[in-house]
Amino acid sequence: MKPLTEEDWDIEIKPLNNLLDLKLRDVWHYRDLLLLLVKRDFVSFYKQTILGPLWFFIQPLFTTIIFTFVFGNMAGISTDGLPQPLFYMAGITTWNYFAECLNKTSTVFKDNANLFGKVYFPRLIMPLSIVASNLVRFGVQMLLFLLMMLFYLGTDVQFSPNRYILLFPLLVVLMACLGLGLGMIISAMTTKYRDLAFLVTFGVQLLMYATTVIYPLSTALAKYPTYAWIIEYNPMTPIIEAFRYGFLGKGSFSWQSLGYCTTITLSIMVIGLIVFNKVEKTFVDTV
Amino acid sequence: MSNLAIKVENLSKAYQLGEIGTGTLSRDLERWWASIRGKEDPFLRIGETNDRSAKGTSNVVWSLKDLNLEIKQGDAVGIIGRNGAGKSTLLKILSRVTAPTTGSVKIKGRIASLLEVGTGFHPELTGRENIFLNGAILGMRKAEIKRKFDEIVDFAGVERYIDTPVKRYSSGMYVRLAFAVAAHLESEILIVDEVLAVGDAEFQKKCLGKMGEVSKGEGRTVLFVSHNMSAIGSLCQKGILLDQGILKSFGEQSTIIDHYNSLNITSNTPKRKHYFGQHSVLEILEYDVTSNDIVLTFKTKLSDHEVFKSLVIIITDVLGNRISLIDLREKLGTTAHHNLTEVLIDHTPLVENTYYIGISIETSLKWYDLKEILLCEIPIKQTSTIQYEPNLRGYVTLSSSYGITC
């Protein structure tokens, strides 16, 4: 029986909350904050620069040039018959988005300790804003990639965008979720003991070589059949392969591998949300 | 009771002292093992009060212990207590920045907290952009901020600089803008931690005025932490006194302030009575501090072949800056081996604050320099106007008279 004097409280603060209670209503209320944070990241990125947002282009452009020179020409790694710059640009653009999401999310508690320690807002807003502001950056870099595709259309080089290009939105969502989920797991694990943070900084760099950014999956399978499973089971590989397949018509695409990647991504995302939710309440005391 | 705004039940918060590192891992594992077996956390059972000056046996400390409170809608409540009494911890829990260890808080209505001014300000962004960003961080919707934008800029008085990055602002302007955003929040409950210590006198007054307007005019609930008793006195009807994490009293503001002042006097006791071992060169017999007088009586005893050369009392602030030196050489018997000194400092012009009293003895053999042996907390003197913050008023209040003609 309910006591007669029970009142309807708006907020209840207790030591522990339900782990699956994501407070999505709260997150929705703070959607303006999300947008403003994205705007902040975007605007503060090129404040006091002359080239402004053009700097978004420069990093992938230079990386592509270096990769073309080092991996394409010096090492002579196959690019599946695609023009080298186009091949590398596809890999770099997608990989950068994932890596940036992961890197930034994994330090979200540490970077924002000051802010989190003084004001309450749904903590989930911060990682979401990271993913969103990287999406802006990714969009700008995609533009560069499309421009490059247009440039190559005029030449006699063979590449064929096909209907699998329609998978693009799904691929972006998968990358965002994977980066976000992994990042949240790491951020939750590094609030008290920071050891893992050291691993992440260079681990992400190394992980790029276990993903098909600078070589096609087919080459890896042909050259190292015993170890290629590491690359195959890396959930980023199917994403990049599908991306290349859709836009450029070359790559090892299969529905099974994409399905595998989706399953892994969703599991990581759920685990990430749960641990993040568990840690966010008291991390202020230990960070 | 239907008009409660906040209900706090058995609220406790434990903090771990010391560094976090490899040493704490074993304890975490033990704690985790206990939770798996469904047992109580082994490190939280030891109940120890939070006395920052005394060394404890465990390194878990209770910042708040079994707090029970009921705050009604529309009340303006001042929270007072010495440093480390748990005031900020309470505010942090109420504003959901950190979770309590045990107990619960129930809140009715939206809550806005101002634990620090300018949280989330980005130095590169302009004043205008920061108003929106900061407003959103504090929980305002964009439309709401837009509606109040002119009012905020007007209140802050920074119209000319509104499109300049805030990193070019003077610190005063920065604070003005930040407080202005927070002051225009539309929430049923407003929580304010000592933020008024900054800004010039005019702006401080404006802030207090705004807060008074919020609580009295609009009937919103205000929780306010400050060491400035006169600000609390003028703004709040109710008071909460915390001491070492425990709720000492809750009630009318004036009785709470009196209680706090009486608590301070008991803290003005010497930590030790004897100095320099068994032979005790120095022994404190009596020590008493009130808002007007300081009384100190001590005994000094030297060995047989040692004679006094000099004896002084030194008053310093907590940072070690010397404020005053009281020379006791005139009446010092330079051939005696021991003496009894009684000192009365009457009508101290010292501004209410914490000071240290030290005794320095020079003998024919040695120099006994005892800085900071007595903690001296001068309580507030009751006046009719709101006093400025102690740190603004310097060390002493000069007795003066003045006339103003218009």
XYZ file of C-alpha atoms in Angstrom:
693
model
C 0.000 0.000 0.000
C 1.262 3.443 -0.858
C 1.553 5.874 2.007
C -0.893 8.718 1.714
C 1.738 11.398 2.054
C 3.780 10.261 -0.896
C 4.697 13.137 -3.147
C 5.776 13.195 -6.714
C 9.375 14.278 -6.717
C 11.003 15.448 -9.904
C 14.511 14.350 -9.109
C 15.724 11.615 -6.841
C 19.402 11.420 -6.045
C 20.542 8.018 -4.876
C 23.930 6.330 -4.589
C 23.337 4.074 -7.578
C 21.020 4.229 -10.508
C 19.660 1.618 -12.785
C 22.494 0.843 -15.167
C 20.268 0.856 -18.197
C 18.547 4.086 -17.334
C 20.115 6.346 -19.918
C 18.046 9.396 -19.027
C 17.282 9.947 -22.673
C 14.611 12.468 -21.797
C 17.273 14.558 -20.118
C 19.536 14.170 -23.112
C 16.738 15.363 -25.369
C 16.177 18.397 -23.171
C 19.825 19.306 -23.561
C 19.873 18.925 -27.362
C 20.642 22.622 -27.783
C 23.763 22.126 -25.709
C 24.814 19.353 -28.059
C 24.498 21.659 -31.049
C 26.298 24.488 -29.319
C 29.160 22.199 -28.331
C 29.514 21.067 -31.929
C 29.520 24.684 -33.009
C 32.096 25.506 -30.351
C 34.415 22.759 -31.548
C 34.019 23.781 -35.152
C 34.452 27.506 -34.614
C 37.270 27.317 -32.085
C 39.177 24.993 -34.396
C 39.988 27.691 -36.922
C 39.857 30.828 -34.782
C 42.818 33.072 -35.465
C 43.811 31.204 -38.618
C 43.995 32.636 -42.115
C 42.918 29.561 -44.027
C 40.028 28.881 -41.635
C 38.033 25.704 -42.323
C 40.390 24.891 -45.205
C 42.631 23.327 -42.579
C 40.192 20.438 -42.478
C 41.382 19.576 -46.005
C 45.048 19.863 -45.427
C 45.577 16.966 -43.049
C 43.980 14.219 -45.211
C 45.502 15.745 -48.336
C 49.054 15.653 -47.017
C 48.592 12.220 -45.487
C 47.407 10.953 -48.864
C 50.429 12.432 -50.610
C 52.817 10.861 -48.086
C 51.042 7.485 -48.215
C 51.117 7.527 -52.022
C 54.817 8.196 -51.912
C 55.805 5.792 -49.114
C 53.409 2.855 -49.364
C 52.380 3.182 -52.984
C 55.654 4.011 -54.687
C 58.457 3.041 -52.338
C 56.932 -0.096 -50.831
C 54.869 -0.826 -53.885
C 51.838 -2.147 -51.997
C 48.954 -3.036 -54.288
C 45.899 -0.788 -54.386
C 43.568 -3.214 -56.127
C 44.090 -1.484 -59.454
C 42.709 1.792 -58.159
C 44.509 5.111 -58.476
C 46.710 5.317 -55.387
C 45.550 8.728 -54.090
C 41.919 7.704 -54.388
C 42.554 4.406 -52.639
C 44.408 5.988 -49.727
C 42.031 8.914 -49.432
C 39.083 6.533 -49.031
C 40.895 4.695 -46.248
C 42.229 7.781 -44.493
C 38.938 9.672 -44.494
C 37.000 6.815 -42.928
C 39.747 5.730 -40.576
C 40.263 9.292 -39.353
C 36.645 9.600 -38.424
C 36.707 6.428 -36.379
C 40.081 7.185 -34.797
C 39.141 10.742 -33.856
C 35.878 9.587 -32.277
C 37.711 6.929 -30.314
C 40.597 9.133 -29.192
C 38.470 12.036 -28.084
C 35.808 9.923 -26.400
C 38.350 7.902 -24.488
C 39.609 11.004 -22.689
C 36.209 12.626 -22.245
C 36.186 12.358 -18.450
C 39.717 13.580 -18.042
C 39.354 16.460 -20.496
C 36.109 17.677 -19.034
C 36.759 16.912 -15.368
C 36.594 20.578 -14.533
C 33.293 21.102 -16.260
C 31.745 17.859 -15.019
C 32.874 18.713 -11.507
C 30.922 21.918 -11.422
C 27.746 21.522 -13.433
C 25.274 18.765 -14.003
C 24.082 17.919 -17.452
C 23.586 14.451 -18.913
C 27.175 13.283 -19.273
C 26.265 11.402 -22.433
C 26.005 14.776 -24.173
C 29.775 15.140 -24.220
C 30.692 11.939 -26.107
C 27.726 12.513 -28.404
C 28.947 15.997 -29.175
C 32.399 14.610 -29.943
C 30.950 12.170 -32.441
C 28.800 14.902 -33.945
C 31.549 17.467 -34.300
C 33.804 14.887 -35.869
C 30.972 14.185 -38.246
C 31.190 17.783 -39.438
C 34.872 17.334 -40.027
C 34.264 14.017 -41.730
C 31.681 15.670 -43.976
C 34.171 18.291 -45.053
C 36.763 15.625 -45.784
C 34.219 13.560 -47.708
C 33.759 16.596 -49.910
C 37.442 16.489 -50.692
C 37.170 12.798 -51.504
C 34.236 13.421 -53.848
C 36.150 16.224 -55.544
C 39.006 13.829 -56.095
C 36.608 11.269 -57.565
C 35.310 13.923 -59.962
C 38.866 14.712 -60.969
C 39.584 11.072 -61.772
C 36.317 10.720 -63.710
C 37.871 12.859 -66.403
C 40.797 10.472 -66.827
C 40.707 6.967 -68.239
C 41.188 5.274 -64.854
C 38.701 2.521 -64.086
C 36.542 2.779 -61.012
C 32.839 2.260 -60.769
C 30.567 3.591 -58.031
C 27.617 1.242 -57.656
C 24.399 0.768 -55.738
C 26.263 -0.287 -52.598
C 27.053 3.378 -52.231
C 23.641 3.542 -50.554
C 25.179 1.744 -47.575
C 27.156 4.886 -46.802
C 24.820 6.230 -44.054
C 24.888 2.832 -42.328
C 28.688 2.759 -42.523
C 28.914 6.184 -40.907
C 26.579 5.129 -38.114
C 28.616 1.972 -37.577
C 31.876 3.898 -37.382
C 30.377 6.442 -35.011
C 28.958 3.733 -32.739
C 32.153 1.728 -32.769
C 34.309 4.742 -31.915
C 31.821 5.942 -29.328
C 31.358 2.542 -27.699
C 35.056 1.726 -27.493
C 35.840 5.245 -26.374
C 33.269 5.123 -23.595
C 34.588 1.788 -22.358
C 38.123 3.157 -22.273
C 37.081 6.449 -20.711
C 35.236 4.592 -17.965
C 38.234 2.369 -17.352
C 40.725 5.220 -17.190
C 39.032 7.489 -14.662
C 40.717 5.821 -11.736
C 43.704 4.038 -13.211
C 45.141 5.835 -16.171
C 47.405 3.076 -17.416
C 45.134 2.188 -20.276
C 45.254 5.740 -21.610
C 48.885 5.249 -22.589
C 47.975 2.158 -24.534
C 45.224 3.954 -26.421
C 47.327 6.801 -27.758
C 49.699 4.610 -29.704
C 47.351 1.618 -29.921
C 45.004 3.495 -32.229
C 47.914 4.396 -34.486
C 49.046 0.797 -34.635
C 45.525 -0.451 -35.127
C 45.441 1.415 -38.420
C 47.950 -1.067 -39.781
C 45.669 -3.936 -38.765
C 42.903 -2.332 -40.795
C 42.753 -2.152 -44.558
C 43.719 1.495 -44.833
C 46.962 1.182 -46.768
C 46.364 -2.182 -48.398
C 43.334 -4.066 -49.713
C 42.030 -7.070 -47.786
C 42.567 -9.296 -50.829
C 46.320 -8.653 -50.735
C 46.488 -9.422 -47.031
C 44.601 -12.682 -47.517
C 46.851 -13.698 -50.400
C 50.134 -12.812 -48.709
C 49.582 -13.854 -45.102
C 46.757 -16.416 -45.091
C 47.583 -17.532 -41.521
C 47.497 -14.103 -39.902
C 44.915 -12.376 -42.067
C 42.133 -13.359 -39.668
C 43.314 -10.558 -37.354
C 42.535 -8.102 -40.107
C 39.332 -9.847 -41.098
C 37.947 -9.885 -37.578
C 38.824 -6.263 -36.995
C 35.363 -4.657 -37.158
C 36.719 -1.608 -38.951
C 37.853 -3.684 -41.923
C 34.384 -4.559 -43.271
C 33.391 -0.906 -42.980
C 36.325 0.391 -44.982
C 36.040 -2.427 -47.513
C 32.334 -1.772 -47.997
C 33.044 1.946 -48.345
C 35.628 1.331 -51.057
C 33.396 -1.160 -52.762
C 30.444 1.212 -52.884
C 32.340 4.304 -53.985
C 35.114 2.833 -56.092
C 33.853 -0.606 -57.044
C 36.847 -2.505 -55.658
C 37.090 -4.255 -52.305
C 36.016 -7.411 -50.541
C 32.420 -6.802 -49.655
C 30.113 -9.429 -48.180
C 26.886 -9.235 -46.241
C 28.239 -11.709 -43.680
C 31.204 -9.563 -42.770
C 29.024 -6.457 -42.557
C 26.561 -8.373 -40.370
C 29.410 -9.508 -38.149
C 30.657 -5.931 -37.874
C 27.169 -4.652 -36.999
C 26.746 -7.244 -34.252
C 30.131 -6.446 -32.719
C 29.499 -2.717 -32.941
C 26.125 -2.926 -31.256
C 27.506 -5.099 -28.448
C 30.383 -2.706 -27.857
C 27.982 0.205 -27.897
C 25.728 -1.374 -25.279
C 28.642 -2.313 -23.039
C 30.024 1.190 -23.478
C 26.745 2.804 -22.468
C 26.450 0.621 -19.380
C 29.955 1.213 -18.064
C 29.742 4.892 -18.892
C 26.492 5.143 -16.994
C 28.012 3.376 -14.029
C 31.094 5.543 -13.853
C 29.609 8.951 -14.602
C 27.996 9.287 -11.186
C 31.107 9.275 -9.071
C 34.044 9.701 -11.421
C 34.435 13.272 -10.155
C 35.859 11.861 -6.927
C 38.524 9.723 -8.542
C 39.522 11.295 -11.844
C 3.680 18.556 3.971
C 3.169 19.356 0.347
C 5.332 22.416 -0.035
C 8.705 20.789 0.423
C 11.294 21.580 -2.208
C 14.164 19.406 -1.042
C 14.161 16.409 1.224
C 17.473 14.952 2.330
C 17.465 11.574 4.047
C 20.436 9.974 5.822
C 22.811 11.494 3.356
C 26.462 10.455 3.705
C 29.454 10.885 1.500
C 32.814 9.214 1.981
C 36.021 10.289 0.349
C 39.281 8.490 0.093
C 42.341 10.307 1.315
C 45.756 10.056 -0.195
C 46.878 9.290 -3.687
C 45.359 6.857 -6.103
C 47.908 4.442 -7.503
C 49.063 0.881 -7.307
C 48.477 0.979 -3.545
C 44.757 1.405 -3.931
C 44.289 -1.466 -6.333
C 44.353 -4.165 -3.654
C 41.763 -2.290 -1.677
C 39.564 -1.935 -4.743
C 39.805 -5.674 -5.315
C 38.872 -6.357 -1.708
C 35.922 -4.028 -2.016
C 34.832 -5.682 -5.241
C 35.115 -9.121 -3.631
C 32.963 -7.962 -0.738
C 30.311 -6.602 -3.079
C 30.223 -9.886 -4.991
C 29.556 -11.794 -1.816
C 26.868 -9.268 -0.972
C 28.714 -7.910 2.011
C 29.111 -4.389 3.226
C 31.999 -2.332 1.921
C 34.786 -3.131 4.378
C 36.366 0.294 4.104
C 33.281 2.298 4.821
C 32.446 0.769 8.177
C 35.028 2.670 10.112
C 33.252 5.791 11.189
C 35.601 8.657 11.587
C 34.753 12.301 11.746
C 36.290 14.695 9.365
C 38.750 16.728 11.395
C 41.290 17.993 8.934
C 43.872 18.978 11.532
C 43.977 15.704 13.453
C 45.600 12.641 11.996
C 43.196 9.766 11.579
C 43.705 6.021 11.535
C 41.837 5.211 8.365
C 42.137 6.944 5.032
C 38.452 7.027 4.347
C 36.839 10.174 5.548
C 33.194 11.130 5.856
C 32.609 14.530 4.363
C 28.957 14.250 5.220
C 27.440 11.933 7.744
C 23.758 11.083 8.181
C 22.325 14.341 7.078
C 18.578 14.839 7.344
C 17.007 18.014 6.072
C 13.746 19.355 4.782
C 13.724 22.612 2.905
C 10.495 24.316 2.048
C 9.644 25.995 -1.196
C 10.605 29.644 -1.303
C 13.070 29.446 1.557
C 16.414 31.159 1.301
C 18.807 29.012 3.229
C 22.352 29.947 4.141
C 24.805 27.118 4.632
C 27.665 27.928 6.948
C 30.540 26.095 8.520
C 34.279 26.167 8.632
C 36.488 25.058 5.743
C 36.045 21.349 5.213
C 32.761 21.185 7.069
C 31.069 19.570 4.082
C 29.273 22.573 2.626
C 30.544 22.163 -0.893
C 30.084 18.404 -0.784
C 26.450 18.939 0.088
C 26.020 21.351 -2.798
C 27.794 18.989 -5.162
C 25.432 16.186 -4.285
C 22.401 18.425 -4.559
C 23.476 19.634 -7.966
C 24.104 16.032 -9.086
C 27.773 16.508 -9.802
C 28.638 13.531 -7.647
C 26.554 10.791 -6.106
C 26.179 10.222 -2.363
C 27.700 7.131 -0.735
C 24.490 6.352 1.094
C 21.151 8.040 1.588
C 19.011 9.951 -0.830
C 17.847 13.386 -1.846
C 14.481 14.167 -3.344
C 13.958 17.381 -5.202
C 10.879 19.034 -6.583
C 11.356 21.352 -9.518
C 14.240 22.291 -11.725
C 17.540 22.878 -10.061
C 20.244 25.262 -11.184
C 23.556 25.359 -9.487
C 26.312 27.859 -9.569
C 29.290 26.187 -7.969
C 31.704 28.291 -9.945
C 31.249 31.211 -12.266
C 32.072 30.821 -15.901
C 32.121 27.046 -16.015
C 32.442 25.990 -19.602
C 33.394 29.391 -20.933
C 35.598 28.936 -23.939
C 38.317 31.593 -24.105
C 38.331 31.718 -27.908
C 34.630 32.347 -28.270
C 33.067 35.767 -28.072
C 30.916 36.987 -25.224
C 27.810 36.408 -27.300
C 28.738 32.827 -28.172
C 29.676 32.114 -24.579
C 26.361 33.367 -23.254
C 24.626 30.772 -25.394
C 27.066 28.004 -24.586
C 27.146 28.679 -20.866
C 23.383 29.065 -20.733
C 22.972 25.705 -22.427
C 25.433 24.063 -20.060
C 23.404 25.387 -17.163
C 20.302 23.841 -18.671
C 18.644 26.654 -20.586
C 17.066 26.145 -23.977
C 18.259 28.255 -26.856
C 14.983 30.097 -27.201
C 15.058 30.939 -23.519
C 18.540 32.420 -23.785
C 17.574 34.410 -26.857
C 14.653 35.898 -25.002
C 16.823 36.947 -22.105
C 19.895 37.897 -24.066
C 19.517 41.668 -23.796
C 18.721 41.434 -20.124
C 21.858 39.350 -19.507
C 24.128 41.713 -21.411
C 22.583 44.640 -19.626
C 23.034 43.063 -16.209
C 26.660 42.223 -16.919
C 27.351 45.652 -18.340
C 29.685 44.419 -21.086
C 27.753 45.527 -24.144
C 30.762 47.009 -25.856
C 32.760 43.799 -25.621
C 30.023 41.364 -26.563
C 31.657 40.375 -29.868
C 35.178 40.103 -28.482
C 36.623 36.742 -27.383
C 36.345 36.409 -23.633
C 40.064 35.750 -23.322
C 40.509 39.485 -23.869
C 38.168 40.328 -21.017
C 39.399 41.557 -17.673
C 38.784 38.988 -14.961
C 36.100 41.205 -13.486
C 34.209 41.440 -16.745
C 34.492 37.707 -17.200
C 32.890 37.075 -13.849
C 30.195 39.652 -14.457
C 29.170 38.006 -17.680
C 29.247 34.564 -16.146
C 27.155 35.506 -13.155
C 24.716 37.373 -15.369
C 24.004 34.206 -17.355
C 23.477 32.154 -14.230
C 21.324 34.791 -12.551
C 18.836 34.612 -15.388
C 18.218 30.904 -15.128
C 14.607 29.970 -14.767
C 14.658 27.274 -12.161
C 12.676 26.620 -9.031
C 15.806 26.019 -6.971
C 19.012 27.999 -7.146
C 22.219 26.783 -5.539
C 25.055 29.250 -5.115
C 28.500 28.478 -3.772
C 30.726 31.347 -2.720
C 30.968 33.061 -6.038
C 30.645 36.560 -4.801
C 34.185 36.723 -3.526
C 35.136 38.104 -6.911
C 34.104 41.227 -8.699
C 34.081 44.745 -7.394
C 31.959 46.031 -4.540
C 29.296 47.442 -6.820
C 28.868 44.147 -8.616
C 28.827 42.159 -5.386
C 25.988 44.312 -4.215
C 24.193 43.808 -7.513
C 24.561 40.038 -7.198
C 23.252 39.982 -3.662
C 20.389 42.184 -4.766
C 19.595 39.828 -7.619
C 19.660 36.850 -5.332
C 17.386 38.585 -2.857
C 15.018 39.353 -5.710
C 15.083 35.722 -6.796
C 14.216 34.388 -3.372
C 11.890 37.057 -2.023
C 10.324 38.456 -5.172
C 9.922 35.312 -7.215
C 9.484 32.866 -4.382
C 12.188 30.513 -5.549
C 14.223 28.353 -3.216
C 17.802 29.497 -2.761
C 20.678 27.649 -1.122
C 23.647 29.862 -0.488
C 27.076 29.004 0.875
C 29.242 31.792 2.159
C 31.702 32.750 4.808
C 30.366 36.255 4.630
C 27.989 36.266 7.577
C 26.540 39.645 6.809
C 25.607 38.534 3.302
C 23.937 35.461 4.736
C 22.292 37.591 7.369
C 20.725 39.917 4.858
C 19.754 37.300 2.291
C 18.587 34.223 4.151
C 15.863 33.505 6.639
C 17.057 30.025 7.428
C 20.475 28.666 8.150
C 22.230 25.318 8.172
C 25.335 24.878 10.266
C 27.656 22.048 9.292
C 30.634 20.975 11.338
C 32.897 18.109 10.330
C 30.250 16.680 8.075
C 27.557 16.657 10.683
C 24.502 18.849 10.761
C 24.963 20.937 13.909
C 21.799 22.926 13.664
C 19.114 24.006 11.267
C 16.778 26.863 11.920
C 16.446 30.607 11.978
C 19.397 32.353 10.395
C 20.305 34.561 13.365
C 20.532 31.703 15.862
C 22.609 29.696 13.418
C 25.079 32.537 12.963
C 25.388 32.911 16.732
C 25.933 29.206 17.048
C 28.616 29.355 14.369
C 30.417 32.182 16.119
C 30.360 30.358 19.428
C 31.737 27.305 17.642
C 34.611 29.386 16.383
C 35.622 30.479 19.830
C 35.997 26.921 20.993
C 38.308 26.310 18.059
C 40.618 28.981 19.373
C 42.269 26.606 21.767
C 45.940 25.739 21.641
C 46.710 22.463 19.898
C 49.248 21.628 22.544
C 49.934 23.042 25.932
C 53.615 22.203 26.201
C 56.425 22.888 23.818
C 59.967 21.550 23.774
C 59.562 18.280 25.552
C 59.319 17.325 29.176
C 61.196 20.329 30.473
C 58.749 22.383 28.472
C 60.333 25.678 27.779
C 56.892 26.994 26.972
C 53.562 26.169 28.510
C 50.290 27.766 27.450
C 48.069 28.361 30.456
C 45.239 30.425 29.075
C 44.144 31.411 25.605
C 40.921 33.087 24.642
C 39.828 34.950 21.526
C 36.699 37.016 21.180
C 35.800 39.515 18.515
C 37.309 42.248 20.663
C 40.057 40.797 22.788
C 42.778 38.205 22.765
C 43.965 36.935 26.136
C 47.085 34.842 26.355
C 48.932 33.607 29.420
C 51.977 31.405 29.200
C 54.849 30.199 31.292
C 58.406 29.982 30.101
C 61.091 28.001 31.867
C 64.761 27.819 30.903
C 67.583 25.594 32.076
C 69.813 26.863 34.892
C 72.602 28.340 32.814
C 70.310 29.942 30.263
C 68.915 33.460 30.521
C 66.344 35.423 28.510
C 67.457 37.918 25.952
C 64.254 38.639 24.105
C 60.568 37.735 24.060
C 58.049 38.715 21.404
C 54.618 37.695 20.144
C 54.139 37.574 16.389
C 50.815 37.652 14.601
C 50.770 36.398 11.019
C 48.081 35.625 8.499
C 47.580 32.105 7.177
C 50.006 32.748 4.347
C 52.735 33.625 6.819
C 52.756 37.373 6.207
C 53.622 39.163 9.409
C 50.903 41.465 10.591
C 52.099 42.603 13.925
C 54.784 42.083 16.515
C 54.221 42.644 20.196
C 57.453 43.428 21.982
C 57.582 42.111 25.531
C 61.228 42.913 26.283
C 60.601 45.892 28.491
C 59.354 43.904 31.451
C 61.455 40.832 30.805
C 63.672 39.871 33.706
C 66.924 39.155 31.912
C 68.480 37.271 34.804
C 65.554 34.990 35.614
C 65.277 31.399 34.408
C 61.518 31.341 34.237
C 58.627 33.705 34.057
C 54.900 33.961 33.708
C 53.635 36.247 30.964
C 50.133 37.578 30.682
C 49.189 39.375 27.504
C 45.969 41.153 26.753
C 45.378 42.545 23.279
C 42.220 44.540 23.734
C 40.046 46.099 21.041
C 41.790 44.165 18.275
C 41.307 46.033 15.026
C 41.842 42.739 13.175
C 39.350 41.972 10.437
C 37.514 38.712 11.061
C 39.634 35.967 9.586
C 42.061 33.276 10.597
C 45.462 34.262 11.908
C 48.309 32.598 13.683
C 49.908 33.708 16.879
C 53.494 32.744 17.472
C 55.900 33.228 20.347
C 59.559 33.828 19.795
C 62.044 33.534 22.663
C 65.695 34.350 22.397
C 67.918 33.132 25.197
C 71.620 33.297 25.829
C 71.969 29.878 24.187
C 69.208 29.381 21.714
C 66.386 30.824 19.724
C 63.001 29.217 20.257
C 60.992 30.394 17.315
C 57.457 29.091 17.555
C 55.537 30.427 14.643
C 51.917 29.482 14.191
C 51.487 27.756 17.514
C 48.073 29.207 18.173
C 45.294 29.381 15.640
C 43.374 32.577 16.088
C 40.007 32.901 14.441
C 38.663 36.362 14.978
C 34.882 36.210 14.883
C 32.785 38.684 12.960
C 31.814 41.921 14.648
C 28.142 42.729 14.291
C 27.563 45.889 12.268
C 24.551 47.495 10.714
C 25.721 47.402 7.097
C 26.718 44.425 4.979
C 30.453 44.065 5.399
C 32.681 43.477 2.448
C 34.426 40.127 2.217
C 37.288 39.862 4.731
C 39.830 39.510 1.927
C 38.754 42.820 0.507
C 39.113 44.612 3.804
C 42.738 43.781 4.458
C 43.978 43.073 7.940
C 42.796 45.851 10.183
C 39.817 48.072 10.591
C 40.953 51.580 11.377
C 38.792 53.508 13.736
C 37.633 56.514 11.804
C 34.920 59.087 11.565
C 33.573 60.705 8.456
C 30.957 63.048 7.114
C 29.311 63.192 3.738
C 27.513 66.204 2.384
C 25.641 66.373 -0.861
